[in-house]
mmCIF file of C-alpha atoms in Angstrom:
data_model
loop_
_atom_site.group_PDB
_atom_site.id
_atom_site.type_symbol
_atom_site.label_atom_id
_atom_site.label_comp_id
_atom_site.label_asym_id
_atom_site.label_seq_id
_atom_site.Cartn_x
_atom_site.Cartn_y
_atom_site.Cartn_z
ATOM 1 C CA MET A 1 -4.643 -15.176 18.209
ATOM 2 C CA PRO A 2 -0.946 -15.238 17.124
ATOM 3 C CA GLU A 3 1.423 -13.516 19.555
ATOM 4 C CA VAL A 4 3.176 -11.616 16.775
ATOM 5 C CA ASP A 5 1.350 -9.735 14.083
ATOM 6 C CA VAL A 6 2.088 -10.346 10.426
ATOM 7 C CA PHE A 7 3.477 -6.890 9.822
ATOM 8 C CA THR A 8 6.175 -7.351 12.446
ATOM 9 C CA ALA A 9 6.944 -10.800 11.124
ATOM 10 C CA ILE A 10 7.572 -9.656 7.530
ATOM 11 C CA ALA A 11 9.296 -6.371 8.469
ATOM 12 C CA ASN A 12 12.617 -8.216 8.417
ATOM 13 C CA PRO A 13 14.315 -9.114 4.986
ATOM 14 C CA ALA A 14 15.673 -12.438 6.353
ATOM 15 C CA ARG A 15 12.202 -13.528 7.374
ATOM 16 C CA ARG A 16 10.771 -12.554 4.069
ATOM 17 C CA GLU A 17 13.522 -14.590 2.435
ATOM 18 C CA VAL A 18 12.566 -17.636 4.641
ATOM 19 C CA LEU A 19 8.980 -17.275 3.508
ATOM 20 C CA ARG A 20 10.121 -17.014 -0.116
ATOM 21 C CA LEU A 21 12.227 -20.187 0.167
ATOM 22 C CA LEU A 22 9.339 -22.090 1.740
ATOM 23 C CA ARG A 23 6.936 -20.835 -0.855
ATOM 24 C CA ASP A 24 9.219 -21.714 -3.813
ATOM 25 C CA GLY A 25 10.762 -24.872 -2.474
ATOM 26 C CA GLY A 26 8.114 -26.315 -0.132
ATOM 27 C CA PRO A 27 8.901 -27.559 3.397
ATOM 28 C CA HIS A 28 12.591 -27.253 4.371
ATOM 29 C CA PRO A 29 14.557 -28.810 7.268
ATOM 30 C CA VAL A 30 16.180 -26.129 9.285
ATOM 31 C CA ALA A 31 19.659 -27.226 8.227
ATOM 32 C CA GLN A 32 18.756 -26.594 4.591
ATOM 33 C CA LEU A 33 17.437 -23.164 5.417
ATOM 34 C CA ALA A 34 20.546 -22.370 7.381
ATOM 35 C CA GLU A 35 22.747 -23.016 4.299
ATOM 36 C CA ARG A 36 20.970 -20.150 2.570
ATOM 37 C CA PHE A 37 21.772 -17.531 5.171
ATOM 38 C CA ASP A 38 24.998 -15.965 6.367
ATOM 39 C CA MET A 39 23.899 -15.936 10.039
ATOM 40 C CA SER A 40 24.318 -18.087 13.099
ATOM 41 C CA ARG A 41 21.936 -21.000 13.717
ATOM 42 C CA PRO A 42 20.530 -19.333 16.926
ATOM 43 C CA SER A 43 19.759 -16.129 14.903
ATOM 44 C CA LEU A 44 17.882 -18.191 12.250
ATOM 45 C CA SER A 45 16.052 -20.103 14.981
ATOM 46 C CA GLU A 46 14.956 -16.782 16.444
ATOM 47 C CA HIS A 47 13.542 -15.685 13.058
ATOM 48 C CA LEU A 48 11.778 -19.010 12.632
ATOM 49 C CA ARG A 49 10.303 -18.785 16.090
ATOM 50 C CA LEU A 50 8.926 -15.325 15.337
ATOM 51 C CA LEU A 51 7.449 -16.553 12.047
ATOM 52 C CA LYS A 52 5.925 -19.451 13.902
ATOM 53 C CA ASP A 53 4.410 -17.095 16.548
ATOM 54 C CA ALA A 54 2.869 -15.040 13.768
ATOM 55 C CA GLY A 55 1.324 -18.185 12.382
ATOM 56 C CA LEU A 56 3.210 -17.909 9.065
ATOM 57 C CA VAL A 57 5.167 -21.135 9.367
ATOM 58 C CA THR A 58 4.560 -24.416 11.047
ATOM 59 C CA GLU A 59 7.151 -26.835 12.367
ATOM 60 C CA ARG A 60 6.903 -30.624 12.507
ATOM 61 C CA ARG A 61 9.261 -33.468 13.263
ATOM 62 C CA ALA A 62 10.276 -35.844 10.481
ATOM 63 C CA GLY A 63 12.652 -38.417 11.900
ATOM 64 C CA ARG A 64 15.581 -36.525 13.333
ATOM 65 C CA GLN A 65 14.779 -33.384 11.374
ATOM 66 C CA ARG A 66 12.534 -30.418 12.055
ATOM 67 C CA LEU A 67 10.651 -29.423 8.919
ATOM 68 C CA TYR A 68 9.320 -25.891 8.379
ATOM 69 C CA SER A 69 6.395 -25.166 6.093
ATOM 70 C CA LEU A 70 4.651 -22.038 4.924
ATOM 71 C CA GLU A 71 1.226 -21.195 6.295
ATOM 72 C CA ALA A 72 -0.110 -18.473 3.976
ATOM 73 C CA GLY A 73 -3.416 -17.897 5.806
ATOM 74 C CA PRO A 74 -2.322 -14.942 7.898
ATOM 75 C CA LEU A 75 -1.019 -13.167 4.751
ATOM 76 C CA HIS A 76 -4.697 -12.778 3.741
ATOM 77 C CA GLU A 77 -5.115 -10.524 6.719
ATOM 78 C CA LEU A 78 -2.404 -8.366 5.146
ATOM 79 C CA ALA A 79 -3.906 -8.380 1.663
ATOM 80 C CA GLY A 80 -7.327 -7.648 3.159
ATOM 81 C CA TRP A 81 -5.962 -4.481 4.786
ATOM 82 C CA LEU A 82 -3.867 -3.281 1.909
ATOM 83 C CA ALA A 83 -5.604 -4.123 -1.225
ATOM 84 C CA PRO A 84 -8.525 -1.806 -0.543
ATOM 85 C CA TYR A 85 -6.253 1.249 -0.466
ATOM 86 C CA GLU A 86 -4.875 0.796 -3.944
ATOM 87 C CA GLN A 87 -8.308 -0.219 -5.091
ATOM 88 C CA PHE A 88 -9.715 2.989 -3.525
ATOM 89 C CA TRP A 89 -7.538 5.138 -5.752
ATOM 90 C CA ARG A 90 -8.179 3.127 -8.894
ATOM 91 C CA GLU A 91 -11.925 3.497 -8.269
ATOM 92 C CA LYS A 92 -11.611 7.222 -7.614
ATOM 93 C CA MET A 93 -9.647 7.688 -10.843
ATOM 94 C CA SER A 94 -12.448 5.878 -12.629
ATOM 95 C CA ASP A 95 -15.002 8.019 -10.877
ATOM 96 C CA LEU A 96 -13.138 11.149 -11.952
ATOM 97 C CA ALA A 97 -13.124 9.916 -15.585
ATOM 98 C CA THR A 98 -16.889 9.458 -15.439
ATOM 99 C CA PHE A 99 -17.377 12.763 -13.743
ATOM 100 C CA LEU A 100 -15.281 14.670 -16.336
ATOM 101 C CA ASP A 101 -17.355 13.175 -19.204
ATOM 102 C CA ALA A 102 -20.433 14.694 -17.658
ATOM 103 C CA ASP A 103 -18.864 17.964 -16.394
ATOM 104 C CA ASP A 104 -20.005 20.354 -19.170
ATOM 105 C CA ASP A 105 -18.820 23.991 -19.140
ATOM 106 C CA MET B 1 13.944 -9.564 -2.524
ATOM 107 C CA THR B 2 14.638 -5.903 -2.306
ATOM 108 C CA ASP B 3 12.843 -3.170 -0.466
ATOM 109 C CA GLU B 4 10.753 -1.019 -2.774
ATOM 110 C CA PRO B 5 9.867 2.646 -2.628
ATOM 111 C CA ALA B 6 7.002 3.204 -0.262
ATOM 112 C CA SER B 7 4.280 4.408 -2.523
ATOM 113 C CA ILE B 8 1.184 3.660 -4.474
ATOM 114 C CA GLU B 9 1.199 4.935 -8.019
ATOM 115 C CA VAL B 10 -1.807 4.960 -10.240
ATOM 116 C CA ASP B 11 -2.218 6.916 -13.552
ATOM 117 C CA GLN B 12 -5.048 7.319 -16.002
ATOM 118 C CA TYR B 13 -5.519 8.991 -19.392
ATOM 119 C CA LEU B 14 -8.461 11.391 -19.341
ATOM 120 C CA PRO B 15 -9.790 12.706 -22.670
ATOM 121 C CA HIS B 16 -10.129 16.243 -21.308
ATOM 122 C CA PRO B 17 -7.761 19.249 -21.285
ATOM 123 C CA PRO B 18 -5.587 19.798 -18.174
ATOM 124 C CA GLY B 19 -7.637 22.924 -17.251
ATOM 125 C CA LYS B 20 -10.728 20.919 -16.907
ATOM 126 C CA VAL B 21 -9.016 18.124 -14.948
ATOM 127 C CA TRP B 22 -7.466 20.786 -12.683
ATOM 128 C CA ARG B 23 -10.901 22.200 -11.994
ATOM 129 C CA ALA B 24 -12.249 18.771 -10.995
ATOM 130 C CA LEU B 25 -9.282 18.492 -8.577
ATOM 131 C CA THR B 26 -9.520 21.906 -7.021
ATOM 132 C CA ASP B 27 -13.158 22.972 -6.970
ATOM 133 C CA PRO B 28 -14.576 21.616 -3.673
ATOM 134 C CA ALA B 29 -18.043 21.013 -5.148
ATOM 135 C CA ARG B 30 -16.555 18.958 -8.034
ATOM 136 C CA LEU B 31 -14.130 17.224 -5.766
ATOM 137 C CA ALA B 32 -16.987 16.143 -3.550
ATOM 138 C CA THR B 33 -18.744 14.559 -6.490
ATOM 139 C CA TRP B 34 -16.013 12.103 -7.508
ATOM 140 C CA LEU B 35 -13.789 11.915 -4.441
ATOM 141 C CA MET B 36 -15.225 12.876 -1.044
ATOM 142 C CA PRO B 37 -16.902 15.961 0.517
ATOM 143 C CA SER B 38 -14.312 18.343 2.019
ATOM 144 C CA ASP B 39 -13.604 21.973 2.890
ATOM 145 C CA PHE B 40 -10.761 22.020 0.442
ATOM 146 C CA ALA B 41 -9.453 25.366 -0.900
ATOM 147 C CA PRO B 42 -6.676 25.704 -3.493
ATOM 148 C CA VAL B 43 -4.362 27.607 -1.147
ATOM 149 C CA VAL B 44 -0.970 26.321 0.030
ATOM 150 C CA GLY B 45 -1.113 25.754 3.735
ATOM 151 C CA HIS B 46 -4.912 25.412 3.845
ATOM 152 C CA ARG B 47 -6.064 22.703 6.230
ATOM 153 C CA PHE B 48 -9.077 20.651 5.245
ATOM 154 C CA THR B 49 -10.869 17.456 6.041
ATOM 155 C CA PHE B 50 -12.422 14.780 3.834
ATOM 156 C CA ARG B 51 -15.413 13.101 5.430
ATOM 157 C CA THR B 52 -17.178 9.990 4.236
ATOM 158 C CA GLU B 53 -19.026 6.976 5.533
ATOM 159 C CA PRO B 54 -16.931 5.062 8.081
ATOM 160 C CA ARG B 55 -16.287 1.456 7.247
ATOM 161 C CA PRO B 56 -14.289 -1.318 8.969
ATOM 162 C CA GLY B 57 -10.687 -0.105 9.495
ATOM 163 C CA PHE B 58 -11.473 3.477 8.383
ATOM 164 C CA ASP B 59 -13.259 6.003 10.473
ATOM 165 C CA GLY B 60 -14.227 8.057 7.417
ATOM 166 C CA ILE B 61 -12.195 11.178 8.287
ATOM 167 C CA VAL B 62 -8.998 12.154 6.531
ATOM 168 C CA HIS B 63 -7.083 15.236 7.812
ATOM 169 C CA CYS B 64 -5.277 17.049 5.028
ATOM 170 C CA ARG B 65 -3.206 20.224 4.272
ATOM 171 C CA VAL B 66 -2.383 21.635 0.898
ATOM 172 C CA LEU B 67 1.444 21.287 0.566
ATOM 173 C CA ASP B 68 2.099 22.377 -2.966
ATOM 174 C CA LEU B 69 0.167 23.692 -5.876
ATOM 175 C CA GLU B 70 1.116 24.589 -9.449
ATOM 176 C CA PRO B 71 -2.035 25.357 -11.491
ATOM 177 C CA GLU B 72 -2.816 22.694 -14.105
ATOM 178 C CA ARG B 73 0.438 20.896 -13.203
ATOM 179 C CA LEU B 74 0.755 19.655 -9.706
ATOM 180 C CA LEU B 75 -1.263 19.389 -6.490
ATOM 181 C CA ARG B 76 -0.013 17.857 -3.288
ATOM 182 C CA TRP B 77 -1.775 17.418 0.006
ATOM 183 C CA SER B 78 -0.992 15.628 3.234
ATOM 184 C CA TRP B 79 -3.242 12.643 4.019
ATOM 185 C CA CYS B 80 -3.572 11.682 7.695
ATOM 186 C CA ASN B 81 -5.867 9.010 9.093
ATOM 187 C CA GLY B 82 -5.142 7.164 12.262
ATOM 188 C CA ALA B 83 -1.501 6.040 12.272
ATOM 189 C CA LEU B 84 -1.204 6.951 8.579
ATOM 190 C CA ASP B 85 0.679 10.151 7.979
ATOM 191 C CA SER B 86 1.139 10.264 4.175
ATOM 192 C CA THR B 87 1.258 12.455 1.137
ATOM 193 C CA VAL B 88 -0.889 12.404 -1.992
ATOM 194 C CA THR B 89 0.490 13.992 -5.193
ATOM 195 C CA TRP B 90 -1.509 14.650 -8.318
ATOM 196 C CA THR B 91 0.477 15.436 -11.446
ATOM 197 C CA LEU B 92 -1.081 16.433 -14.727
ATOM 198 C CA ALA B 93 0.579 16.094 -18.084
ATOM 199 C CA ALA B 94 -0.919 17.058 -21.461
ATOM 200 C CA GLU B 95 -1.124 13.989 -23.660
ATOM 201 C CA GLY B 96 -2.659 14.105 -27.149
ATOM 202 C CA HIS B 97 -5.980 15.855 -26.857
ATOM 203 C CA GLY B 98 -6.299 15.055 -23.136
ATOM 204 C CA THR B 99 -4.437 14.696 -19.915
ATOM 205 C CA ARG B 100 -2.579 11.955 -18.221
ATOM 206 C CA LEU B 101 -3.230 12.181 -14.507
ATOM 207 C CA PHE B 102 -0.708 10.585 -12.145
ATOM 208 C CA LEU B 103 -1.449 9.830 -8.498
ATOM 209 C CA ARG B 104 1.304 9.021 -6.096
ATOM 210 C CA HIS B 105 0.495 8.194 -2.502
ATOM 211 C CA ASP B 106 3.570 8.043 -0.319
ATOM 212 C CA GLY B 107 5.291 9.265 2.803
ATOM 213 C CA PHE B 108 5.320 7.746 6.186
ATOM 214 C CA ASP B 109 6.863 8.082 9.589
ATOM 215 C CA PRO B 110 10.240 6.372 9.494
ATOM 216 C CA GLY B 111 10.057 5.980 13.242
ATOM 217 C CA ASP B 112 7.022 3.769 12.969
ATOM 218 C CA PRO B 113 8.099 0.318 11.711
ATOM 219 C CA TRP B 114 4.557 -0.919 11.432
ATOM 220 C CA GLN B 115 3.608 1.947 9.216
ATOM 221 C CA GLN B 116 6.808 1.785 7.269
ATOM 222 C CA GLN B 117 6.271 -1.779 6.463
ATOM 223 C CA ALA B 118 2.565 -1.197 5.748
ATOM 224 C CA MET B 119 3.414 1.535 3.293
ATOM 225 C CA ARG B 120 6.141 -0.553 1.709
ATOM 226 C CA ILE B 121 3.632 -3.270 1.156
ATOM 227 C CA MET B 122 1.112 -0.727 -0.121
ATOM 228 C CA GLY B 123 3.777 0.396 -2.606
ATOM 229 C CA GLY B 124 3.428 -3.031 -4.096
ATOM 230 C CA GLY B 125 6.898 -4.506 -3.384
ATOM 231 C CA TRP B 126 5.684 -7.253 -1.219
ATOM 232 C CA ARG B 127 2.279 -7.668 -2.635
ATOM 233 C CA SER B 128 3.296 -7.781 -6.259
ATOM 234 C CA HIS B 129 6.109 -10.219 -5.839
ATOM 235 C CA ILE B 130 4.896 -12.453 -3.096
ATOM 236 C CA MET B 131 1.179 -11.933 -2.480
ATOM 237 C CA ARG B 132 0.105 -12.572 -6.104
ATOM 238 C CA ALA B 133 2.160 -15.687 -6.252
ATOM 239 C CA LEU B 134 0.809 -16.846 -2.948
ATOM 240 C CA GLU B 135 -2.738 -16.011 -3.824
ATOM 241 C CA ALA B 136 -2.460 -17.837 -7.073
ATOM 242 C CA GLU B 137 -1.068 -20.765 -5.297
ATOM 243 C CA LEU B 138 -3.805 -20.729 -2.726
ATOM 244 C CA ASN B 139 -6.497 -20.287 -5.316
ATOM 245 C CA ALA B 140 -5.158 -23.270 -7.203
ATOM 246 C CA GLY B 141 -4.985 -25.364 -4.061
#
């Protein structure tokens, strides 16, 4: 089990931005990520550590660099929990439409 | 990315007059048929409970209170289940020979970051911008 849940991990806009960069641009070395943020390297490292603990990113060495990649698997946990709620209301709206068609005065 | 309003919004055109739609929303027997069984009464302040079959992640009980009511126009109730403390608002608008029914599900405890984030996601900000792209990517992979 990851030490940090997905909700905590994505609660922060900077961490969501990291995920977006990794999604759109593929694996990034940490230096390249750092260029995109107006924050200290230790702060960015802290965000990356938390994303790693949540299982959302992986880190591997490539020569002298550390490369970060997106691991989208845990996001399914999120979608699995959330999608049903919106789906619930859409189904209920549809049930209401069916009900009204049959609801004679 | 920006933070989006924390709500789910769904609307549907119903080829029936607002009065009939209102009746389906406020008559407990009718409400039970299409939504869930409850002890609802169309009185502001009335506390009621929806009960349905439990399923994973949902105990099947939703605690509610009527918060606002304008006949054939607006109905708002609180919607509490577990950590979720939210509000459901139904709005009716005459459209052509029928009614457009709007549902808005929002409201959360700002002191609860988990819930705040969960609701923000439920509102579609994260999911529409990120999840769909991710899912498409994963499905293609």
